[in-house]
Tab-separated table of C-alpha atoms in Angstrom:
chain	number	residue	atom	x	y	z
A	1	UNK	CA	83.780	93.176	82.533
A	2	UNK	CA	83.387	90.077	84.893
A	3	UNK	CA	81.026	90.562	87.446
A	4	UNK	CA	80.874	88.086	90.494
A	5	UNK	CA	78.276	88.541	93.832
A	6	UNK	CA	77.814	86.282	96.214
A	7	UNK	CA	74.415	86.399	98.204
A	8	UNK	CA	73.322	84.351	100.731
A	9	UNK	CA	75.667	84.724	103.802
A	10	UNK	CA	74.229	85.038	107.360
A	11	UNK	CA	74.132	85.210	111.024
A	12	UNK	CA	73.095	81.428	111.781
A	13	UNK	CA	73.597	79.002	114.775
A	14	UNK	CA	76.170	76.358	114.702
A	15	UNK	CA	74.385	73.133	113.413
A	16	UNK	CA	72.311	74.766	110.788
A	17	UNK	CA	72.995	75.166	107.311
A	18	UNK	CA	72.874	77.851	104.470
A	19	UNK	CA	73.400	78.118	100.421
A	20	UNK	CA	75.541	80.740	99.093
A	21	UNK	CA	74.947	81.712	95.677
A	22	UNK	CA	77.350	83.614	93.242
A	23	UNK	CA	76.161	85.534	90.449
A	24	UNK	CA	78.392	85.574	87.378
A	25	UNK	CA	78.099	88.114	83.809
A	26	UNK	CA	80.715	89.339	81.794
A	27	UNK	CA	82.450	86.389	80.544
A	28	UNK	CA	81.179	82.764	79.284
A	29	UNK	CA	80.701	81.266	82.830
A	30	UNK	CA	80.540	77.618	81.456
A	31	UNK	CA	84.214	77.646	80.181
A	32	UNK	CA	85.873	77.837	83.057
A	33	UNK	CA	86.118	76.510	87.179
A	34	UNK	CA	85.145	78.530	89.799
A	35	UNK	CA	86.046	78.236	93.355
A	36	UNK	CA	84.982	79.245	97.100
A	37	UNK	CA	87.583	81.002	99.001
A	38	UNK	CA	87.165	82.046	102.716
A	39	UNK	CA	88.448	84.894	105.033
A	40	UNK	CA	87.797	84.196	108.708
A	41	UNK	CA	87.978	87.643	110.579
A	42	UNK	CA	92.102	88.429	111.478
A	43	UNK	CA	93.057	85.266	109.225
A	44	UNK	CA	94.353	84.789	105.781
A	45	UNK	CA	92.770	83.019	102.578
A	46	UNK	CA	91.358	79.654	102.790
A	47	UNK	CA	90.807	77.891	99.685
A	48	UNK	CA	87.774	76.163	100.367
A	49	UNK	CA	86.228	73.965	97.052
A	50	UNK	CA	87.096	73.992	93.201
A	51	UNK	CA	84.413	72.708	90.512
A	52	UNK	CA	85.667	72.333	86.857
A	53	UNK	CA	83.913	74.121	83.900
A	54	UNK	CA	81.473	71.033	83.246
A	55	UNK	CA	81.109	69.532	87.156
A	56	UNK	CA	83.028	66.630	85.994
A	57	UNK	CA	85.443	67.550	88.629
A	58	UNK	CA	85.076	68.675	92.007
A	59	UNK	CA	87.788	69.277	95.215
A	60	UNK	CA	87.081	70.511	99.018
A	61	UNK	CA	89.331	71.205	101.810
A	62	UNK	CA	89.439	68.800	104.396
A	63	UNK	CA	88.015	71.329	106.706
A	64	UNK	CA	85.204	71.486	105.046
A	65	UNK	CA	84.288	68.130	103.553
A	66	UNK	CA	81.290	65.780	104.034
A	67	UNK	CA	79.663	69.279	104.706
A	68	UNK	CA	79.785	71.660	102.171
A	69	UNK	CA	78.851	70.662	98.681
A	70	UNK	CA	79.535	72.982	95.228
A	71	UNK	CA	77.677	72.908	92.574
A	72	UNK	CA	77.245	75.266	89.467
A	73	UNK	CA	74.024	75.376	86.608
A	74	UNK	CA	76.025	76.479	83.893
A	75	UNK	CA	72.438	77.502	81.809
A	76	UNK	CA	72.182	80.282	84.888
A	77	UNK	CA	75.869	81.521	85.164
A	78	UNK	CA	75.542	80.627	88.850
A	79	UNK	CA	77.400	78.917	91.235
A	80	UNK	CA	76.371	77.632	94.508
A	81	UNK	CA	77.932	76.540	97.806
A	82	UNK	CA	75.400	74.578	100.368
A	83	UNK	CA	76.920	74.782	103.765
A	84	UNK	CA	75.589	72.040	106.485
A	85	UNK	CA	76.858	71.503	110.141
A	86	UNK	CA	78.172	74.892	110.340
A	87	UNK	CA	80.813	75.397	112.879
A	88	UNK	CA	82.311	78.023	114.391
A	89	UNK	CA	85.368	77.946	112.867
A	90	UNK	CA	83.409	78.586	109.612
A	91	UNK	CA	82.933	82.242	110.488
A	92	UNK	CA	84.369	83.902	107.426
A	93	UNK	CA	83.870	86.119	104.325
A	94	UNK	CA	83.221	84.078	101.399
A	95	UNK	CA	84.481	84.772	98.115
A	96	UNK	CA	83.350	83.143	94.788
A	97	UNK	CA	86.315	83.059	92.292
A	98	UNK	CA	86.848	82.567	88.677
A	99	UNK	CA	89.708	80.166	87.737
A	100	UNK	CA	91.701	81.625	84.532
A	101	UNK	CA	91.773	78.483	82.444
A	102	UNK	CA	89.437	78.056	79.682
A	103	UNK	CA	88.334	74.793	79.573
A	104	UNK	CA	91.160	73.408	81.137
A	105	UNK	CA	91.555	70.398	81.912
A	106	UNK	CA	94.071	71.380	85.226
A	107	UNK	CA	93.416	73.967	88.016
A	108	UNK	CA	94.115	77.558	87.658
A	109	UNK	CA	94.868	80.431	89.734
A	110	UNK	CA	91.645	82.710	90.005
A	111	UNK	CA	91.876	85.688	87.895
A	112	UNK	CA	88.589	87.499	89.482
A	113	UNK	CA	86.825	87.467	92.827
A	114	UNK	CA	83.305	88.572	94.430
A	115	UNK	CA	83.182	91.231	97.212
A	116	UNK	CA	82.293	88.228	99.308
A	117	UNK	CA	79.323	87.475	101.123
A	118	UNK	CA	79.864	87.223	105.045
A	119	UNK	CA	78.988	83.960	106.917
A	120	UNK	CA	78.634	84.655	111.064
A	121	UNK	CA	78.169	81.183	112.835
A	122	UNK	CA	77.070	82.038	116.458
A	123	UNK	CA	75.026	80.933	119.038
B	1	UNK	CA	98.260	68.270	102.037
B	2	UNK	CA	100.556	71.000	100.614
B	3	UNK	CA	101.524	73.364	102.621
B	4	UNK	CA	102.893	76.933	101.996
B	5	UNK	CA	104.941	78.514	104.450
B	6	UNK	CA	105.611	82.174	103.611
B	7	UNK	CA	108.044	84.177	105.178
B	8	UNK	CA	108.183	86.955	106.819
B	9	UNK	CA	105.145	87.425	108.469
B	10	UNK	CA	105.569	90.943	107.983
B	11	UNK	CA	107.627	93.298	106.736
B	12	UNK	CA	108.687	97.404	106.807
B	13	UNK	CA	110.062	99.093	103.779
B	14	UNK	CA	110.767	102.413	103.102
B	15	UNK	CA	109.503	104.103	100.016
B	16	UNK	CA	111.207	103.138	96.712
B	17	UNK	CA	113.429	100.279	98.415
B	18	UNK	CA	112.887	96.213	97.546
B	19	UNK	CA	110.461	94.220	99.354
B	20	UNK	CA	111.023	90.560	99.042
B	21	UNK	CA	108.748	87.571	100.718
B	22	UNK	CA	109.080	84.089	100.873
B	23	UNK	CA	107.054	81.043	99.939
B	24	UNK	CA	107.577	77.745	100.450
B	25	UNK	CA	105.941	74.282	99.630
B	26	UNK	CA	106.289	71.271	101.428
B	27	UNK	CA	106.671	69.523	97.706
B	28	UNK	CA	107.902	70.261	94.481
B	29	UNK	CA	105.024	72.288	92.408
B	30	UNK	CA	107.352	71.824	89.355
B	31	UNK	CA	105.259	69.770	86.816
B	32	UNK	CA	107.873	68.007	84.847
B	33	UNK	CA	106.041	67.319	81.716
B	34	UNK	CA	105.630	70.676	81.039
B	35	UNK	CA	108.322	72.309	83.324
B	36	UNK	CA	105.757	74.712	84.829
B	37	UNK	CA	105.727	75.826	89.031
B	38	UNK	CA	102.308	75.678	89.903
B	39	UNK	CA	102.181	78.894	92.345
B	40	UNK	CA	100.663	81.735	92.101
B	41	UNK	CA	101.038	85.306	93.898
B	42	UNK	CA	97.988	87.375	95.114
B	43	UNK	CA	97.781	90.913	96.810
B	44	UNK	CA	95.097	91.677	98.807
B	45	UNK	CA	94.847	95.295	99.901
B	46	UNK	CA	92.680	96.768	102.910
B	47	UNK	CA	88.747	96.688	102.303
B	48	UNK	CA	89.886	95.206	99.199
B	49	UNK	CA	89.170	91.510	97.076
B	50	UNK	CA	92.057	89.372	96.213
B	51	UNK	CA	93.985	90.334	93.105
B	52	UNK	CA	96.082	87.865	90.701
B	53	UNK	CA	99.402	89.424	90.718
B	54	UNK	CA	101.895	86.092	89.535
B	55	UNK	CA	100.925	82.749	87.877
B	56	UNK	CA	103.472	79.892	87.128
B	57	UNK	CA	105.770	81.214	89.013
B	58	UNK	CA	106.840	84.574	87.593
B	59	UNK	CA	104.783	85.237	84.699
B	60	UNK	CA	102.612	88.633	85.567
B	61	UNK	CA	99.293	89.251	85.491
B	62	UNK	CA	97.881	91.579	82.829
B	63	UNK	CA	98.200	95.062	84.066
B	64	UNK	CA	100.559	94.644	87.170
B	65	UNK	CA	103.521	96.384	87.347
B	66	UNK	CA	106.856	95.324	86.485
B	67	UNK	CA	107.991	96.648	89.733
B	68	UNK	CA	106.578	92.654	91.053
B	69	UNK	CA	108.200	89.974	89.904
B	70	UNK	CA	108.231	86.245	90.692
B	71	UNK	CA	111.177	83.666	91.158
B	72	UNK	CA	112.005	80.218	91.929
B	73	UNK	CA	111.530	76.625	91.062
B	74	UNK	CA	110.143	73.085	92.608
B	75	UNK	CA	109.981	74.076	96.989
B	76	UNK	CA	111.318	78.027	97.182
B	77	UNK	CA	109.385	80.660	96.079
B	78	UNK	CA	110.029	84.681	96.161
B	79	UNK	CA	108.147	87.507	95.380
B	80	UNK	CA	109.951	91.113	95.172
B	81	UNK	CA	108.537	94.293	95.001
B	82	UNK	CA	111.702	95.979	93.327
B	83	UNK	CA	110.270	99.670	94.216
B	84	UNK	CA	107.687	100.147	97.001
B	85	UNK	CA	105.129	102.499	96.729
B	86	UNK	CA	102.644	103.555	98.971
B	87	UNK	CA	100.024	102.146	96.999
B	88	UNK	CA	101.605	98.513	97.740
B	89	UNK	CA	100.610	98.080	101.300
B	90	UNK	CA	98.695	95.066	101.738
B	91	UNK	CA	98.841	91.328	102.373
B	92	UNK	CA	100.137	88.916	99.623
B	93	UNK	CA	99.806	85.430	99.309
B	94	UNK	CA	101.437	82.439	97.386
B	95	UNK	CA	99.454	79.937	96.047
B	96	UNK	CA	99.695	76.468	94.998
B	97	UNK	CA	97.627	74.957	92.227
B	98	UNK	CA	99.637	71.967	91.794
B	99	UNK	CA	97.532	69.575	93.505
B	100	UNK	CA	93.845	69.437	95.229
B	101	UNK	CA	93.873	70.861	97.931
B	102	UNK	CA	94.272	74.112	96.608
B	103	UNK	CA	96.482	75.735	99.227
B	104	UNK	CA	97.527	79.258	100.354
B	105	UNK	CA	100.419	80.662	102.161
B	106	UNK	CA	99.474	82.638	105.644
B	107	UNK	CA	100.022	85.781	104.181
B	108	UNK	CA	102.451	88.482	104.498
B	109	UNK	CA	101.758	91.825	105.676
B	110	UNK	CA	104.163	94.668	103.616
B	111	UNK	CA	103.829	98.309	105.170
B	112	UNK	CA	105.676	101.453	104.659
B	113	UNK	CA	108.902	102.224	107.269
């Protein structure tokens, strides 16, 4: 069974920056992309970055770029999200995702999420 | 940037009737070389994580009814619910996964009349 948990999500001040971690088991984590997806509270998904099985590829939302930065260490099924200049606006549940294609070589819809982790940017 | 516009924002049904919602991209997300729609459909109940319901258009996720169902090609999108049940009440979402930036529709809202 896959298995995703994010940790890592705070209360924090705009300006200051966090890592969110996602824990993966139950399937071979280094075969396929994962992403970051956000909820802000009342709003709808946000896709937010996309890294490809082997880091040889790597996306972000224009919301969110020159500031966040995804990585992944395949050797400890975990995936990472390091979140600087926080905003605001970044106020959201954050979901780690598993995209659906093995290996591929395009992007795929994500076929299991976390339960989140929640991220509360407030002074 | 893609966008998705989806449409309705929400939507009343009564029990066993058809629930349809609209997606729609501001480009084609039909990949020619392989004649594919790169959309997908998620439902995200209340208290609830997202859940894969539709990829490439209209082929189903393992294990979701075949009361869901996906249609359309290149800009126009549709999801139906041929038979609500009370167990369907929640927000779905298209997808696109043509292109980087991954994009999502604003979500429709689908409750019981």
């Amino acid at each position: 069974e896959v298995q995703l948990v994010e940790s890592g999500g705070d209360l924090i001040q705009p300006g200051r920056s966090l890592r969110l971690s996602c824990a993966a088991s139950g399937f071979k984590f280094g075969d396929y992309a994962m992403h970051w997806v956000r909820k802000p509270p009342g709003k709808g998904l946000e896709w937010v970055s996309g890294i490809n099985w082997n880091s040889g590829v790597i996306a972000y939302a224009d919301s969110v770029k020159g500031r966040f930065t995804i990585s992944r260490d395949n050797a400890k099924n975990s995936l990472f999200l390091e979140v600087n200049s926080l905003r605001v606006e970044d106020t959201a549940l954050y979901y780690c995702a598993k995209g659906s294609g093995r290996r591929s070589v395009e992007w795929s819809p994500s076929d299991s999420w976390g339960q989140g982790t929640l991220v509360i940017v407030s002074s | 940037d893609i966008v998705m516009t989806q449409s309705p924002d929400s939507l009343a049904v009564s029990l066993g009737e058809r629930a349809t919602i609209n997606c729609k991209s501001s480009q084609s997300l039909l990949y020619s070389s392989n004649n594919r729609d790169y959309i997908a459909w998620f439902q995200q109940k209340p208290g609830q994580t997202p859940r894969l319901l539709i990829y490439w258009g209209s082929t189903r996720e393992s294990g979701v009814p075949d009361r869901f169902s996906g249609s359309g090609s290149g800009t126009d999108f549709t999801l139906s619910i041929s038979s609500l049940q009370a167990e369907d009440v929640a927000v779905y979402y298209c997808q696109q996964y043509y292109t980087t930036p991954l994009t999502f529709g604003g979500g429709t809202k689908v409750e019981i009349k």
